[in-house]
mmCIF file of C-alpha atoms in Angstrom:
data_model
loop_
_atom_site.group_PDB
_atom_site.id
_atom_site.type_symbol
_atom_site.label_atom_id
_atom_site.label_comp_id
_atom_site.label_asym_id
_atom_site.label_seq_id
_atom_site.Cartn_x
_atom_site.Cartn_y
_atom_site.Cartn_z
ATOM 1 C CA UNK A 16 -34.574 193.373 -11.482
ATOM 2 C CA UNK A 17 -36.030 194.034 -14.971
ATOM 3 C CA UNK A 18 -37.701 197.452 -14.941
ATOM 4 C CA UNK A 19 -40.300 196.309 -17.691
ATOM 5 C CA UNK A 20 -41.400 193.362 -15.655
ATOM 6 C CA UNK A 21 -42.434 194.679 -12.049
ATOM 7 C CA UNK A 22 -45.293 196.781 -11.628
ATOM 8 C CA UNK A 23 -45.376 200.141 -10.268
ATOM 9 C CA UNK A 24 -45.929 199.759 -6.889
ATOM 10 C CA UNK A 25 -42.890 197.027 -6.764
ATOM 11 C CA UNK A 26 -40.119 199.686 -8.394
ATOM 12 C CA UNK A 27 -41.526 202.379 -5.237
ATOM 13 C CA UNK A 28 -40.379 200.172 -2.963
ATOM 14 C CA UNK A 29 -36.771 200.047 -5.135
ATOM 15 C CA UNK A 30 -36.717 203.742 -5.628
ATOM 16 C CA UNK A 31 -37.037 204.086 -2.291
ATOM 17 C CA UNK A 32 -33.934 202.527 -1.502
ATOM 18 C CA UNK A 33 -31.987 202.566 -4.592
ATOM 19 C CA UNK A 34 -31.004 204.784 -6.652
ATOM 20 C CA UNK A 35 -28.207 202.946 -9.456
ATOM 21 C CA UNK A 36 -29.560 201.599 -13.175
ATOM 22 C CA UNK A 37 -28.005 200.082 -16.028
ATOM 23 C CA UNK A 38 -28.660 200.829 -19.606
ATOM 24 C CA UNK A 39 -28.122 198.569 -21.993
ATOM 25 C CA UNK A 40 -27.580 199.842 -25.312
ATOM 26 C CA UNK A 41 -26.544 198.068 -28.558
ATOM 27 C CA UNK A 42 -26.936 198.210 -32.336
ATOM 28 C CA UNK A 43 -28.728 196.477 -35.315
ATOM 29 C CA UNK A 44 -26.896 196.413 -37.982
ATOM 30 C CA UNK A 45 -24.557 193.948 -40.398
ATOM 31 C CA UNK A 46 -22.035 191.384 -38.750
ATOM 32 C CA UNK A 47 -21.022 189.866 -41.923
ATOM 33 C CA UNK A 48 -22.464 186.865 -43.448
ATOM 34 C CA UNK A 49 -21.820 184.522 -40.384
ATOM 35 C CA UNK A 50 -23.813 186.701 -37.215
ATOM 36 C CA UNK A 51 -27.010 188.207 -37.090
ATOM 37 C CA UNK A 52 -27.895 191.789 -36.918
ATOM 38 C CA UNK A 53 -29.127 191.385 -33.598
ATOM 39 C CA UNK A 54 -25.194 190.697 -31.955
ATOM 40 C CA UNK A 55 -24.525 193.740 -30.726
ATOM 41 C CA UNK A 56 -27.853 194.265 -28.799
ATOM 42 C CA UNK A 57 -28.381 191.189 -27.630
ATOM 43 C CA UNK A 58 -24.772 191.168 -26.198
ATOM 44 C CA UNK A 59 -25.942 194.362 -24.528
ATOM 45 C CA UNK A 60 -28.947 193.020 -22.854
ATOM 46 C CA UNK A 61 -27.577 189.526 -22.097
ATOM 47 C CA UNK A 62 -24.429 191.262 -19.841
ATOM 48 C CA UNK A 63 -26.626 193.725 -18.097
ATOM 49 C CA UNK A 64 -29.137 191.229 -17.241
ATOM 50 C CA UNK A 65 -26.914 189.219 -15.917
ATOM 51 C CA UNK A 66 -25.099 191.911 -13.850
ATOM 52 C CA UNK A 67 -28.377 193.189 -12.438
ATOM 53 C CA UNK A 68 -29.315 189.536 -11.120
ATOM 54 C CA UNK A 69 -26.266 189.131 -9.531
ATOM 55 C CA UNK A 70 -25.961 192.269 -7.990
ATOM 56 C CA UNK A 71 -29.811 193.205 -7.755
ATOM 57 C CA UNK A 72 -29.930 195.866 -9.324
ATOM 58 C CA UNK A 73 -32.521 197.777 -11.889
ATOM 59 C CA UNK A 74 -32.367 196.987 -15.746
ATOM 60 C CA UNK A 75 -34.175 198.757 -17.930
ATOM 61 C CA UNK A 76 -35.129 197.420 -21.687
ATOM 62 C CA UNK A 77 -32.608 197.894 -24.166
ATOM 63 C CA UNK A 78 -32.084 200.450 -26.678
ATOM 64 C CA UNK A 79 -32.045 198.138 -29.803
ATOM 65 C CA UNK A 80 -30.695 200.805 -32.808
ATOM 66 C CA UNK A 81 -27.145 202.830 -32.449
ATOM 67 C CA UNK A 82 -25.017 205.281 -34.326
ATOM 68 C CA UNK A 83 -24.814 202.730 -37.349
ATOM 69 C CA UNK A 84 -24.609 204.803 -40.516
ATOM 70 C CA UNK A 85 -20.829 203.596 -41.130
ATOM 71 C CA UNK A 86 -22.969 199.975 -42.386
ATOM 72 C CA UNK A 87 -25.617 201.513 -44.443
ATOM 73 C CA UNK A 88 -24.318 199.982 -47.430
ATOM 74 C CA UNK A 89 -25.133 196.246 -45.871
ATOM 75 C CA UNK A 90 -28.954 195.372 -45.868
ATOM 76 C CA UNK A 91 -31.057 195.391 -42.899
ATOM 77 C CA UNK A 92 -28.795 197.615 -41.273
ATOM 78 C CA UNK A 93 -30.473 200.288 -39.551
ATOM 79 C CA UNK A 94 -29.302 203.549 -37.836
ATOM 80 C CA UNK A 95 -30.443 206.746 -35.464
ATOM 81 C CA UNK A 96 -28.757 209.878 -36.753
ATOM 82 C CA UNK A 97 -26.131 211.138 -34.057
ATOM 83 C CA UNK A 98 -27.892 213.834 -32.470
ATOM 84 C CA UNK A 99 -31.426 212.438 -32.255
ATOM 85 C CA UNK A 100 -29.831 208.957 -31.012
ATOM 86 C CA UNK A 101 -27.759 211.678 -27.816
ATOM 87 C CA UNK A 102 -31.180 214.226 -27.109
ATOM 88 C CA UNK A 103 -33.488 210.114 -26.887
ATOM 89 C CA UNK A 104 -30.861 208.891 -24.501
ATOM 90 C CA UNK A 105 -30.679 211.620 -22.270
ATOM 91 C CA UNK A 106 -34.194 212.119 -22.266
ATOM 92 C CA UNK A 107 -34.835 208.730 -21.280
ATOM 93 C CA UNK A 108 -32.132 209.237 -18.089
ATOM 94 C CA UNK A 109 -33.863 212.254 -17.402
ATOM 95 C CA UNK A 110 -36.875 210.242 -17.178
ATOM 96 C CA UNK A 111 -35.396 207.603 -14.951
ATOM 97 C CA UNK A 112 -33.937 210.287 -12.928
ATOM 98 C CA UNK A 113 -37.470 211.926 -12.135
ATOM 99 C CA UNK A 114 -37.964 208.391 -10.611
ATOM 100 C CA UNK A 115 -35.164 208.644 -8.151
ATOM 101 C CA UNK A 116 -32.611 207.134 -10.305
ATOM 102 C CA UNK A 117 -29.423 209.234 -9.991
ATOM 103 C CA UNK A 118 -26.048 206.661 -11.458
ATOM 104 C CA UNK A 119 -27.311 204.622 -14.400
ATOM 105 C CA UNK A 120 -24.691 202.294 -16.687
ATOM 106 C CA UNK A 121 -24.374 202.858 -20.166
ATOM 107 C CA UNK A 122 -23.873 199.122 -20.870
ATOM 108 C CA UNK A 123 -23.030 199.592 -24.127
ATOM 109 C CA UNK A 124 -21.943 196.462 -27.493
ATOM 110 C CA UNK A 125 -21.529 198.888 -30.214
ATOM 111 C CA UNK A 126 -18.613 200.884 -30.734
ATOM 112 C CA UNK A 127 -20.289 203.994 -32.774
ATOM 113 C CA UNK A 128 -22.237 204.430 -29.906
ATOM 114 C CA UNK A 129 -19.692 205.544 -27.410
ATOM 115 C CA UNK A 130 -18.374 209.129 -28.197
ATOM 116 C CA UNK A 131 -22.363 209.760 -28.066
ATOM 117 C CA UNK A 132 -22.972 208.292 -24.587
ATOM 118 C CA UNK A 133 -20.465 209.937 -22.957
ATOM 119 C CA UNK A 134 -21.524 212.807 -24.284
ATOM 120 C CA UNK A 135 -24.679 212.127 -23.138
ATOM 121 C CA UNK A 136 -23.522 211.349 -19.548
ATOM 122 C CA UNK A 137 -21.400 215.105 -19.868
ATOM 123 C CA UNK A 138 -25.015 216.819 -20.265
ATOM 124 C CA UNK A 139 -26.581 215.180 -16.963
ATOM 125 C CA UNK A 140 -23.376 215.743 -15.016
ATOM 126 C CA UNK A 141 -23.485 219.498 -15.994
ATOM 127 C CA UNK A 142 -26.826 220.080 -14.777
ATOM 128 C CA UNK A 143 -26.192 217.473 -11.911
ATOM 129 C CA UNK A 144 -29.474 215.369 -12.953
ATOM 130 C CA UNK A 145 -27.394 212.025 -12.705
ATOM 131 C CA UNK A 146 -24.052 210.554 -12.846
ATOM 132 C CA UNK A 147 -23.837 208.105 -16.145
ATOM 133 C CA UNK A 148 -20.823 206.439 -17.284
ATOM 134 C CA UNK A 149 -20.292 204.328 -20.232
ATOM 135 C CA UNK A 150 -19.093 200.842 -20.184
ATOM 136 C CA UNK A 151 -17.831 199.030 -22.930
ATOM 137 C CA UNK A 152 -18.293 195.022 -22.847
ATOM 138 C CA UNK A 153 -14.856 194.834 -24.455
ATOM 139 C CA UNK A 154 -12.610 197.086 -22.777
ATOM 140 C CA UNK A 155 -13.452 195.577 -19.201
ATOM 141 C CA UNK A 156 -11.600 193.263 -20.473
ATOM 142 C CA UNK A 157 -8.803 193.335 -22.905
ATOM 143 C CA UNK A 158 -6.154 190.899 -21.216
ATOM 144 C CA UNK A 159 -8.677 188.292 -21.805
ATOM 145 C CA UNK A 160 -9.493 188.904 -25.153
ATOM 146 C CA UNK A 161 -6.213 188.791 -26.038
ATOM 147 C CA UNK A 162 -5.425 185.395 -24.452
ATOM 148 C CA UNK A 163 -8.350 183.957 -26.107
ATOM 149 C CA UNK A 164 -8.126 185.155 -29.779
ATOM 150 C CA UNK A 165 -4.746 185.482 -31.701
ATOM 151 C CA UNK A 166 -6.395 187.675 -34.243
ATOM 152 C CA UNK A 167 -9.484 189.612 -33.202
ATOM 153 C CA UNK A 168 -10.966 192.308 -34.719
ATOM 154 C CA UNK A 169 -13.481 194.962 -33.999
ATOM 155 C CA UNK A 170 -16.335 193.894 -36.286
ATOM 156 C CA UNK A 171 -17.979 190.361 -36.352
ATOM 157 C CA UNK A 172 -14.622 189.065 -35.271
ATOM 158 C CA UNK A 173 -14.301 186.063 -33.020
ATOM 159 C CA UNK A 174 -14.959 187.342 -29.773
ATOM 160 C CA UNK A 175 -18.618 188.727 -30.691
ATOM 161 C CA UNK A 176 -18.756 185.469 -32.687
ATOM 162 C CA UNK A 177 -17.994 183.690 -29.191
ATOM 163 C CA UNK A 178 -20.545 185.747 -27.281
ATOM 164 C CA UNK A 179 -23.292 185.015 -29.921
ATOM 165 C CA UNK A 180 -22.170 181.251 -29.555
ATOM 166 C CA UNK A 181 -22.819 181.544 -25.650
ATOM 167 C CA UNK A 182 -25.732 183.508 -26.233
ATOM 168 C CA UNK A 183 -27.560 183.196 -29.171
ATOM 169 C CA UNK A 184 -25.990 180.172 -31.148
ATOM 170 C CA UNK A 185 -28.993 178.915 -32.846
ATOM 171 C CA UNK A 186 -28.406 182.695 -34.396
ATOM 172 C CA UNK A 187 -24.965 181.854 -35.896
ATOM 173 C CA UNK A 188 -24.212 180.490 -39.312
ATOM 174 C CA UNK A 189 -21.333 178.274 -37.914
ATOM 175 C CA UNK A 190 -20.678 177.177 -42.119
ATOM 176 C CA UNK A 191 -20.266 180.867 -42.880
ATOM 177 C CA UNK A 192 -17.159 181.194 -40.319
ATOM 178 C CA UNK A 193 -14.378 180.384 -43.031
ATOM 179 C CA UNK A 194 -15.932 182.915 -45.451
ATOM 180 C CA UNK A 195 -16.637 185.483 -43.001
ATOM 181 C CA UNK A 196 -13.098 185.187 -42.714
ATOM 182 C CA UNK A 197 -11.610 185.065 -46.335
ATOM 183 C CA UNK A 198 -13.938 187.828 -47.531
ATOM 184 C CA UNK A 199 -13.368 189.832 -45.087
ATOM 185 C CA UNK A 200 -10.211 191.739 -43.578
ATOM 186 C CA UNK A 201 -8.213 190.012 -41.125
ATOM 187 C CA UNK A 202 -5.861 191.970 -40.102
ATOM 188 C CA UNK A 203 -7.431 194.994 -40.306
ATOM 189 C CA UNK A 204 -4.837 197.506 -37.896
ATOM 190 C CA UNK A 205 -1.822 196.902 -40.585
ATOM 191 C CA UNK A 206 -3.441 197.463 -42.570
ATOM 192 C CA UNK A 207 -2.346 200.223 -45.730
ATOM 193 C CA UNK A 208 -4.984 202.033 -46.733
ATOM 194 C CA UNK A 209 -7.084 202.439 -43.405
ATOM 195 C CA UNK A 210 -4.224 204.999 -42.512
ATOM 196 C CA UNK A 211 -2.833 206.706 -45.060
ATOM 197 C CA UNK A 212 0.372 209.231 -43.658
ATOM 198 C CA UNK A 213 -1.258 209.027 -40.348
ATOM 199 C CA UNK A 214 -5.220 209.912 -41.694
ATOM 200 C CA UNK A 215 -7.669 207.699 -41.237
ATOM 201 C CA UNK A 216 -8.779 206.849 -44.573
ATOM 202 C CA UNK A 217 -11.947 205.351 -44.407
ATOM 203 C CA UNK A 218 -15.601 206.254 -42.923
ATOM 204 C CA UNK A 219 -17.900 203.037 -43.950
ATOM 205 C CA UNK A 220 -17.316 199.692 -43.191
ATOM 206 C CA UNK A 221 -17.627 198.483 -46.807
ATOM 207 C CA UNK A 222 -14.355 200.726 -47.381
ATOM 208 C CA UNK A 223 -12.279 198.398 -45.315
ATOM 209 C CA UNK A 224 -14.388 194.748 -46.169
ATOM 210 C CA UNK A 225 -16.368 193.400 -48.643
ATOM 211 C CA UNK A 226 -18.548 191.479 -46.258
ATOM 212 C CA UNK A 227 -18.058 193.601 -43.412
ATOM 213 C CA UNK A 228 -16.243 191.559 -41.301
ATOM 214 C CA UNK A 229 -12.836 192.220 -39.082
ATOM 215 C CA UNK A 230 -10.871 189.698 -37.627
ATOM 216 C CA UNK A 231 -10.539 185.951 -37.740
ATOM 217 C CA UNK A 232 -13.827 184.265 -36.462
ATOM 218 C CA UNK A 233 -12.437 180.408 -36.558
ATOM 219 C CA UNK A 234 -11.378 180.255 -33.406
ATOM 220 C CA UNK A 235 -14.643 181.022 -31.768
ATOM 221 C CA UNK A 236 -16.408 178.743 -29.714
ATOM 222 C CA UNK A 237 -19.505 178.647 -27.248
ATOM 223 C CA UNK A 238 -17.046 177.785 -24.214
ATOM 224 C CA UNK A 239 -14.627 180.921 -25.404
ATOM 225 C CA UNK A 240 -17.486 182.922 -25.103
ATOM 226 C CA UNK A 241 -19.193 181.359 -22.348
ATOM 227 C CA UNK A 242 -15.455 182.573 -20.361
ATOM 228 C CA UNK A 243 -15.929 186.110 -21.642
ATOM 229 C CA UNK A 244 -19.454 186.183 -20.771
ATOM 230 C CA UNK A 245 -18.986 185.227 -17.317
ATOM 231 C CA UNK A 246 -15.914 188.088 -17.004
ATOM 232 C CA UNK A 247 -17.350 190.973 -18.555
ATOM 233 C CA UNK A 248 -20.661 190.755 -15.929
ATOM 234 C CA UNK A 249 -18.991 190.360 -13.302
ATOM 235 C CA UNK A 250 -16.787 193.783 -13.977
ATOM 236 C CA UNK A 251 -20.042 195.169 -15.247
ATOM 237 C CA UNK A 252 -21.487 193.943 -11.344
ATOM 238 C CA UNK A 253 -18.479 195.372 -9.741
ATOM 239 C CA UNK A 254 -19.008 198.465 -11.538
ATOM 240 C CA UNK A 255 -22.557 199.169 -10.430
ATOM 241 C CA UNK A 256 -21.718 198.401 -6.863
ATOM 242 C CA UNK A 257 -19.017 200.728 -6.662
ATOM 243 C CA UNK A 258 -20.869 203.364 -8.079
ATOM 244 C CA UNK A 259 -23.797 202.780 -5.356
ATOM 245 C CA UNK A 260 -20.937 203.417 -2.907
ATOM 246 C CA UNK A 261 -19.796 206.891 -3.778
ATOM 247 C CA UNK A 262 -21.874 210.036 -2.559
ATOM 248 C CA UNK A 263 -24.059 211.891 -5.502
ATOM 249 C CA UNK A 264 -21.938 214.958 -4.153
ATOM 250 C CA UNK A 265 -18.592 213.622 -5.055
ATOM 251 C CA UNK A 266 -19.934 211.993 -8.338
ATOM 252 C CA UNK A 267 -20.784 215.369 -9.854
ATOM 253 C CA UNK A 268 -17.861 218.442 -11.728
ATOM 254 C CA UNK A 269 -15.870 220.010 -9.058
ATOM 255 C CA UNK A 270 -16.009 223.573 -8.526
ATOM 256 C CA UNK A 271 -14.116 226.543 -10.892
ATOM 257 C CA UNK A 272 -10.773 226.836 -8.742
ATOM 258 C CA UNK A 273 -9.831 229.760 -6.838
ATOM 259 C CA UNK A 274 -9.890 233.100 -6.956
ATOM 260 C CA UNK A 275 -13.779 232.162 -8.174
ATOM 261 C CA UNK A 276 -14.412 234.112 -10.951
ATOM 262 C CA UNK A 277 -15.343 237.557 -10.122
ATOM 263 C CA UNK A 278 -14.364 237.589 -6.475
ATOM 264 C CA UNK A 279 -12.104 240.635 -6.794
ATOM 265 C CA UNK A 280 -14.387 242.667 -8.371
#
């Protein structure tokens, strides 16, 4: 169900029986010369609309612009500075919480965003408002990444080139792939000067790539990404249903062990 679609009366009668959401969140900013700088949001919305159908539950609209500073240098990119981008999110749960929404799923594409939605999802646990948990596209599924791609990347590499394939390909600049490639950084995790005597020795993307691309997007295809769209909702699915299972009071920081503080006094 797609929260900005129903009318009111029709999301009473889910609040009334529900209580789970997912978030999608994303990005818009550069993907190198090849992807638009749409990818990582509509990634985001494409998986959790997708989980909600199959599962049935709520989906709210997507949060279109992330924690992107690290590619101001590339045009169009475009960025929320890190505290505003935590106080919107959590106000926005807050609001969905005053509806009866209590577990939502941070079903997040963009990888500056995730220190900040956990955070986020610390806050409402603290002053048990809701229980929020970030998911990561990626990291649901890493085993088949790897099978599919012999050199990824984190960046405008080949599996979001895949996904945009599946999902947007009228989107992707299929005659850029090669040069998306050989001006950017390949293999960007040996590489020498992103860690320098164990530093990290960079903080923008144009410090690593020219283009801002890492990884090797040539062995991308719709059917590759098709595969990884199909995976990653269906963990996203399992996730939201096993959240719905567990009690609020069990979701929510256990108590200060014993003696409690002060109990001798």
């Amino acid at each position: 169900m797609y929260l900005a679609d129903q009318a009111w009366p029709e999301l009473s009668d889910y609040v009334a029986e529900e209580s789970v959401a997912v978030v999608p969140l994303g990005s818009t900013e550069q993907h190198g010369p090849h992807l638009p700088l749409s990818t990582d949001h509509k990634i985001a919305e494409g998986l959790a609309r997708e989980a909600a159908d199959r599962t049935g539950y709520l989906c709210t609209p997507t949060v279109n612009v992330g924690v992107s500073v690290h590619h101001k240098q590339f045009h169009g990119t475009m960025w929320a500075d890190a505290p505003e981008f935590r106080d919107y999110v959590e106000s926005f749960s807050r609001n969905l919480a005053y509806h009866g929404i209590d577990r939502i799923v941070f079903a997040n594409a963009h990888g500056g965003n995730q220190t900040h939605l956990r955070e986020v999802g610390r806050r409402l646990r603290e002053d048990e408002v809701a229980y929020a948990v970030e998911w990561m596209w990626d990291e649901s599924i890493p085993g088949l990444v790897d099978d599919l791609f012999e050199t990824n990347g984190p960046h405008g590499g080949p599996k979001e080139t895949a996904m945009m394939m599946h999902l947007d390909p009228e989107n992707v600049r299929t005659d850029e792939l090669e040069a998306a490639r050989d001006g950017g950084l390949v293999d960007w995790a040996n590489s020498d000067e992103a860690y320098v005597h164990g530093a990290r020795n960079f903080y923008d993307s144009i410090d690593n790539t020219e283009n801002g691309v890492l990884g090797d997007q040539t062995d991308a295809t719709p059917e590759k990404g098709a595969e990884l769209f199909d995976a990653a909702s269906e963990q996203l699915a399992e996730l939201l249903t096993w959240l719905d299972d567990r009690r609020f009071a069990d979701l929510m920081a256990k108590p200060h062990v014993n003696p409690q503080p002060g109990s001798r006094r």
